[in-house]
Amino acid sequence: HAQEIEELKQANLVGTALDPANFFKHELSSAIRDIREEYEQLNNQQRGELESWYRLKVTQAVQEIQSRRAIEAPDSIREREEIKKLRTLVTDSRKDISAIRQRNGELENRIQELEELVQIERR
């Protein structure tokens, strides 16, 4: 019986050389390293896809803005020219109105003078 116990102890010493805790610790470290590498690879891939998508959207937005400008530019130029013409017309009309008012004032003064002359002649 003592010999069996001694044999088991010897077997146990050999078994401790292959400690399961060290084995699983090594396996766990290896698994964590693999997961981390896989995560980094997936993260880099997603980052690249996101950057590509972002560049595509920015390019599309720039093209849309440029095409709108190309379409709106002739209209905008025509509108500016029309506004310029209308402003010139308003300015000219104001000058004409001012000249007409001045002429009207002169004519009213002349009418008043003539009426005074007529009244003087009637006396």
C-alpha angles and dihedrals in degrees: 000000000000089000091057091051090051091049091050090050090051090048089048091053090052088048092053090058085065093047109186091212091060091045093052092042089055092045091048091050090049092049092048090049090050092048091048092050091047090048092050091048092049091045092051091048092050091045090053092048091048092049090049091049091048092050090049092051092047090050091049091049092050091049091049092051092048093049091049090050090050090051096041097041097077091045090047092050091049091048092050091049091049091049090049091051092048092050090050089049092050091048092048091047091052090051090049091048090049091050091047091050090050091048089046090053090050091049092048089051090048091049090051091049091049092048089051090050091049091051091048091051092049092057 
